[in-house]
Tab-separated table of C-alpha atoms in Angstrom:
chain	number	residue	atom	x	y	z
A	1	MET	CA	-30.736	-10.544	8.726
A	2	ILE	CA	-29.752	-13.603	6.665
A	3	GLN	CA	-28.601	-16.513	8.798
A	4	THR	CA	-26.450	-19.500	8.000
A	5	GLN	CA	-26.350	-22.830	9.823
A	6	VAL	CA	-22.954	-24.499	9.999
A	7	LYS	CA	-22.416	-27.620	12.116
A	8	ASN	CA	-25.701	-26.924	13.899
A	9	ILE	CA	-24.480	-23.472	14.947
A	10	ILE	CA	-26.419	-20.496	13.644
A	11	LYS	CA	-24.020	-17.838	12.424
A	12	GLU	CA	-24.951	-14.454	11.101
A	13	PRO	CA	-22.925	-13.472	8.052
A	14	ARG	CA	-20.651	-10.515	8.621
A	15	ILE	CA	-17.631	-9.042	6.896
A	16	THR	CA	-14.774	-7.122	8.465
A	17	LEU	CA	-12.219	-5.234	6.398
A	18	VAL	CA	-8.911	-5.282	8.271
A	19	GLY	CA	-5.853	-3.246	7.329
A	20	ALA	CA	-2.767	-5.419	7.769
A	21	GLY	CA	-0.246	-2.580	7.645
A	22	PRO	CA	2.779	-2.167	5.361
A	23	GLY	CA	4.236	-5.671	5.737
A	24	ASP	CA	5.838	-6.083	9.152
A	25	ALA	CA	3.457	-8.394	11.011
A	26	GLU	CA	3.862	-6.364	14.205
A	27	LEU	CA	2.392	-3.282	12.561
A	28	ILE	CA	-1.178	-4.571	12.537
A	29	SER	CA	-3.440	-3.097	15.214
A	30	LEU	CA	-4.499	-4.924	18.364
A	31	LYS	CA	-8.080	-4.704	17.131
A	32	GLY	CA	-7.049	-6.268	13.844
A	33	VAL	CA	-5.544	-9.210	15.720
A	34	ARG	CA	-8.671	-9.593	17.866
A	35	ILE	CA	-10.883	-9.611	14.773
A	36	LEU	CA	-8.697	-12.225	13.070
A	37	LYS	CA	-9.093	-14.505	16.071
A	38	SER	CA	-12.849	-14.565	15.449
A	39	ALA	CA	-12.669	-15.282	11.721
A	40	ASP	CA	-14.406	-18.185	10.056
A	41	VAL	CA	-12.834	-17.258	6.729
A	42	VAL	CA	-9.845	-15.039	5.868
A	43	LEU	CA	-9.483	-13.643	2.359
A	44	TYR	CA	-6.002	-12.151	2.133
A	45	ASP	CA	-4.033	-10.168	-0.424
A	46	ALA	CA	-0.525	-10.698	-1.770
A	47	LEU	CA	0.944	-7.841	0.271
A	48	VAL	CA	-0.275	-9.332	3.550
A	49	ASN	CA	2.394	-10.925	5.746
A	50	SER	CA	1.501	-14.617	5.972
A	51	GLU	CA	2.487	-14.604	9.656
A	52	LEU	CA	-0.790	-12.810	10.369
A	53	LEU	CA	-2.752	-15.879	9.309
A	54	ASP	CA	-1.533	-17.593	12.476
A	55	PHE	CA	-3.822	-15.307	14.486
A	56	ALA	CA	-6.875	-16.816	12.808
A	57	PRO	CA	-8.349	-20.026	14.262
A	58	GLU	CA	-6.832	-23.217	12.893
A	59	SER	CA	-10.285	-24.173	11.647
A	60	ALA	CA	-10.692	-20.947	9.654
A	61	ILE	CA	-10.637	-21.166	5.878
A	62	LYS	CA	-7.767	-19.096	4.467
A	63	VAL	CA	-7.963	-18.026	0.828
A	64	TYR	CA	-5.266	-16.168	-1.107
A	65	VAL	CA	-6.804	-13.739	-3.570
A	66	GLY	CA	-3.732	-12.070	-5.058
A	67	LYS	CA	-4.311	-8.385	-5.794
A	68	ARG	CA	-0.933	-6.799	-6.407
A	69	SER	CA	0.863	-5.272	-9.365
A	70	GLY	CA	1.402	-8.012	-11.928
A	71	ASP	CA	-0.539	-10.570	-9.883
A	72	HIS	CA	-4.271	-10.491	-10.482
A	73	SER	CA	-5.144	-14.007	-9.332
A	74	TYR	CA	-8.680	-12.795	-8.796
A	75	SER	CA	-10.462	-9.819	-10.304
A	76	GLN	CA	-12.119	-7.422	-7.880
A	77	GLU	CA	-15.487	-8.750	-9.005
A	78	ALA	CA	-14.404	-12.316	-8.221
A	79	VAL	CA	-13.131	-11.252	-4.790
A	80	ASN	CA	-16.443	-9.543	-4.081
A	81	LYS	CA	-18.348	-12.695	-4.992
A	82	LEU	CA	-16.106	-14.913	-2.866
A	83	MET	CA	-16.482	-12.562	0.068
A	84	ILE	CA	-20.285	-12.686	-0.125
A	85	ASP	CA	-20.466	-16.443	-0.718
A	86	TYR	CA	-18.221	-17.231	2.228
A	87	ALA	CA	-20.107	-14.855	4.517
A	88	LEU	CA	-23.474	-16.412	3.635
A	89	ASN	CA	-22.175	-19.955	4.022
A	90	TYR	CA	-19.681	-19.745	6.863
A	91	GLY	CA	-20.323	-16.604	8.925
A	92	HIS	CA	-17.560	-14.127	9.714
A	93	VAL	CA	-15.321	-13.217	6.779
A	94	VAL	CA	-12.204	-11.168	7.474
A	95	ARG	CA	-11.032	-9.373	4.366
A	96	LEU	CA	-7.340	-8.848	5.199
A	97	LYS	CA	-5.801	-6.131	3.051
A	98	GLY	CA	-2.287	-4.717	2.913
A	99	GLY	CA	-1.828	-1.211	4.294
A	100	ASP	CA	-5.173	0.488	4.879
A	101	PRO	CA	-8.358	-0.756	3.161
A	102	PHE	CA	-9.292	2.729	1.983
A	103	VAL	CA	-5.921	3.851	0.579
A	104	PHE	CA	-6.015	2.438	-2.959
A	105	GLY	CA	-7.409	-0.748	-1.431
A	106	ARG	CA	-10.867	-0.635	-3.049
A	107	GLY	CA	-12.304	-1.255	0.378
A	108	PHE	CA	-15.401	0.861	-0.117
A	109	GLU	CA	-16.370	-1.190	-3.173
A	110	GLU	CA	-16.372	-4.268	-0.953
A	111	LEU	CA	-18.505	-2.504	1.650
A	112	GLU	CA	-21.012	-1.548	-1.043
A	113	MET	CA	-21.217	-5.159	-2.206
A	114	ALA	CA	-21.827	-6.379	1.341
A	115	ALA	CA	-24.494	-3.715	1.851
A	116	SER	CA	-26.320	-4.891	-1.264
A	117	TYR	CA	-26.790	-8.243	0.521
A	118	SER	CA	-27.662	-6.597	3.862
A	119	ILE	CA	-24.571	-8.137	5.425
A	120	GLN	CA	-23.197	-6.460	8.552
A	121	THR	CA	-19.781	-4.866	8.026
A	122	GLU	CA	-16.998	-3.271	10.032
A	123	VAL	CA	-13.728	-1.567	9.102
A	124	VAL	CA	-10.484	-1.810	11.062
A	125	PRO	CA	-8.075	0.805	9.669
A	126	GLY	CA	-4.490	-0.170	8.927
A	127	ILE	CA	-1.189	1.694	8.879
A	128	SER	CA	-0.759	2.920	5.325
A	129	SER	CA	2.567	2.256	3.628
A	130	SER	CA	2.391	5.774	2.201
A	131	ILE	CA	3.418	7.310	5.528
A	132	SER	CA	4.859	4.392	7.502
A	133	VAL	CA	7.413	3.121	4.987
A	134	PRO	CA	9.061	6.554	4.574
A	135	ALA	CA	8.907	7.034	8.358
A	136	LEU	CA	10.707	3.768	9.009
A	137	GLN	CA	13.534	5.118	6.844
A	138	GLY	CA	13.615	8.373	8.791
A	139	ILE	CA	11.870	10.306	6.020
A	140	PRO	CA	9.016	12.432	7.393
A	141	VAL	CA	6.310	13.223	4.850
A	142	THR	CA	6.003	16.657	6.481
A	143	HIS	CA	8.672	18.665	8.290
A	144	ARG	CA	8.610	22.213	9.560
A	145	GLY	CA	10.318	24.548	7.135
A	146	VAL	CA	10.679	21.833	4.502
A	147	SER	CA	7.262	20.403	3.585
A	148	GLU	CA	3.857	21.667	4.660
A	149	SER	CA	1.793	18.911	3.038
A	150	PHE	CA	1.982	15.583	1.271
A	151	TRP	CA	0.197	13.928	-1.619
A	152	VAL	CA	-0.428	10.215	-2.015
A	153	VAL	CA	-0.933	9.413	-5.678
A	154	THR	CA	-1.349	6.193	-7.619
A	155	GLY	CA	1.353	5.707	-10.217
A	156	THR	CA	-0.997	4.207	-12.773
A	157	THR	CA	-4.739	4.394	-13.274
A	158	SER	CA	-7.043	1.484	-14.055
A	159	SER	CA	-6.408	2.160	-17.748
A	160	GLY	CA	-2.655	1.743	-17.231
A	161	GLU	CA	-1.846	5.422	-17.727
A	162	ILE	CA	-0.003	7.762	-15.390
A	163	SER	CA	-2.380	9.606	-13.091
A	164	LYS	CA	-3.093	13.181	-14.165
A	165	ASP	CA	-2.789	14.181	-10.518
A	166	LEU	CA	0.953	13.544	-10.727
A	167	TYR	CA	1.371	16.368	-13.220
A	168	THR	CA	-0.394	18.726	-10.825
A	169	ALA	CA	1.460	17.402	-7.775
A	170	ALA	CA	4.839	17.921	-9.439
A	171	LYS	CA	4.147	21.656	-9.608
A	172	THR	CA	3.855	21.925	-5.820
A	173	ASP	CA	6.407	21.970	-2.993
A	174	ALA	CA	4.619	19.119	-1.234
A	175	THR	CA	6.062	15.688	-0.551
A	176	ILE	CA	4.757	13.322	-3.230
A	177	VAL	CA	4.378	9.645	-2.378
A	178	VAL	CA	3.622	7.451	-5.380
A	179	LEU	CA	2.136	4.004	-4.859
A	180	MET	CA	2.035	1.313	-7.546
A	181	GLY	CA	4.271	3.354	-9.826
A	182	VAL	CA	7.662	1.667	-9.921
A	183	LYS	CA	6.975	0.145	-13.353
A	184	LYS	CA	6.596	3.677	-14.694
A	185	LEU	CA	9.379	5.244	-12.629
A	186	LYS	CA	11.187	6.625	-15.674
A	187	GLU	CA	8.124	8.460	-16.973
A	188	ILE	CA	7.126	9.673	-13.508
A	189	ALA	CA	10.577	11.063	-12.772
A	190	GLU	CA	10.532	12.880	-16.110
A	191	ILE	CA	7.423	14.771	-14.970
A	192	PHE	CA	9.397	16.326	-12.131
A	193	VAL	CA	12.398	17.012	-14.338
A	194	ALA	CA	10.115	18.791	-16.801
A	195	GLU	CA	9.066	21.089	-13.937
A	196	GLY	CA	12.696	22.146	-13.446
A	197	LYS	CA	13.178	19.824	-10.463
A	198	SER	CA	15.980	17.623	-11.743
A	199	ARG	CA	17.835	17.952	-8.411
A	200	LEU	CA	14.780	17.248	-6.271
A	201	PRO	CA	15.601	14.474	-3.779
A	202	ALA	CA	13.845	11.194	-4.555
A	203	ALA	CA	13.758	7.723	-3.057
A	204	VAL	CA	12.379	4.322	-3.931
A	205	ILE	CA	11.715	1.807	-1.166
A	206	GLN	CA	11.019	-1.828	-2.033
A	207	ASN	CA	9.447	-4.239	0.470
A	208	GLY	CA	9.134	-1.494	3.041
A	209	SER	CA	9.203	-2.591	6.713
A	210	MET	CA	10.315	-6.106	5.752
A	211	GLU	CA	13.646	-7.855	6.316
A	212	ASN	CA	14.363	-7.780	2.566
A	213	GLU	CA	13.730	-4.038	2.301
A	214	LYS	CA	15.780	-2.174	-0.311
A	215	VAL	CA	16.232	1.604	-0.439
A	216	VAL	CA	17.744	3.820	-3.098
A	217	VAL	CA	18.101	7.579	-2.866
A	218	ALA	CA	18.977	9.937	-5.714
A	219	THR	CA	17.568	12.965	-7.508
A	220	ALA	CA	14.597	13.140	-9.829
A	221	ALA	CA	17.020	13.150	-12.753
A	222	THR	CA	18.898	10.041	-11.640
A	223	ILE	CA	16.414	8.003	-9.589
A	224	TYR	CA	15.399	5.747	-12.474
A	225	GLU	CA	18.974	4.762	-13.341
A	226	THR	CA	19.805	4.304	-9.662
A	227	ALA	CA	16.805	2.044	-9.146
A	228	GLN	CA	17.759	0.052	-12.241
A	229	ASP	CA	21.329	-0.367	-10.979
A	230	HIS	CA	20.023	-1.780	-7.693
A	231	LYS	CA	17.409	-3.969	-9.416
A	232	ILE	CA	14.507	-2.359	-7.576
A	233	ASP	CA	11.180	-3.979	-8.365
A	234	SER	CA	7.620	-4.017	-7.023
A	235	PRO	CA	6.224	-3.834	-4.446
A	236	ALA	CA	7.805	-0.446	-3.958
A	237	LEU	CA	6.815	3.132	-3.368
A	238	ILE	CA	8.417	6.326	-4.654
A	239	ILE	CA	8.958	9.555	-2.745
A	240	PHE	CA	9.741	12.929	-4.299
A	241	GLY	CA	10.412	15.913	-2.066
A	242	GLU	CA	12.909	17.921	-0.088
A	243	VAL	CA	12.240	15.698	2.943
A	244	VAL	CA	14.122	12.896	1.174
A	245	GLY	CA	17.150	15.166	1.450
A	246	LEU	CA	17.102	14.486	5.199
A	247	HIS	CA	17.991	10.836	4.604
A	248	SER	CA	21.598	9.934	5.376
A	249	LYS	CA	22.083	8.417	1.929
A	250	PHE	CA	21.326	11.753	0.302
A	251	GLN	CA	24.033	13.648	2.165
A	252	PRO	CA	26.869	12.661	-0.226
A	253	ILE	CA	24.701	13.721	-3.168
A	254	LYS	CA	23.977	17.042	-1.491
A	255	ALA	CA	27.692	17.548	-0.766
A	256	PHE	CA	28.548	16.798	-4.405
A	257	TYR	CA	26.168	19.449	-5.705
A	258	GLU	CA	27.382	21.999	-3.163
A	259	LEU	CA	30.980	21.362	-4.179
A	260	SER	CA	30.109	21.652	-7.864
A	261	GLU	CA	28.505	25.033	-7.272
A	262	GLN	CA	31.606	26.311	-5.484
A	263	GLU	CA	33.913	25.388	-8.350
C-alpha cells in the first residue's frame, strides 16, 4: 500500500464515495456524516448542500468540482486526477456526491481509477433524488393498482441526445422518472404524447427537498407550457405516470377532464 507522510504523520491514501442525498442536509446517512468527520480532503459536487461541509474537520481541504447540468467546472477526468492526487498527498479523500454515487453519478468510474492506483475505497450509498423527491411531494413511484414498477432514465446522453430508453419506457404503464432532462422537457413530453398519452399525469420538481423547491403538475400534453409559465429550471426531475394523479395539484385537472367527458 502506498503511504504518504503529512506533518510527520503517516497516512494511507483512501477514497470514500459518499452519497449526500437529494439536497436537504438532514437526508445524508449517519455513516456519511461519520465518514465526513474523518476526511482530510472533501471533493464536492454542485448539487451537494454546503451545510454538509461543516461535518468535515476545519483543517480538511474542501474543493468544489462542479458537475451539474450547465456547470462543468471540472471534467470527469480532471476530477479523477484530483481525487488520486489528494489521496496520495493528504490521505483520506471523501468524494461527496449528490443523491447516490451510482445513480447517474459516475461513481464506479471513480472506483476504477482508485483501483488502478491500488488505493483503498469504500462506498456509502445516498438517498437518490429519483425516489425521494417524488416521495417528499406525496408521489409514490409505485402504488398498488396504479403502478407496478418504475424506470429511472437520464434525459440526455453524453452526446446530448435524448436517451433511447425513454422511447421504450413511454410504451409501458410504469412510472417514469427522468433525471437531467428539464432542458429537453418539450421533446420528452412529445414522446409520451406520440404514444397516445397526452392526458398522462406529469410533474416537474425543481430543487427537490430544499426550501426553494418548486413543483408543477400537468399532463404530458401541457407539462412543458406549465413549466415554462412557472419558470422551472434545473436542477429538476420529471415524473410521468398515473401516480402523479394522486398529487393534490392534479385533482382540479382530473375534475376538468371528467366534467368535459360528461358534457
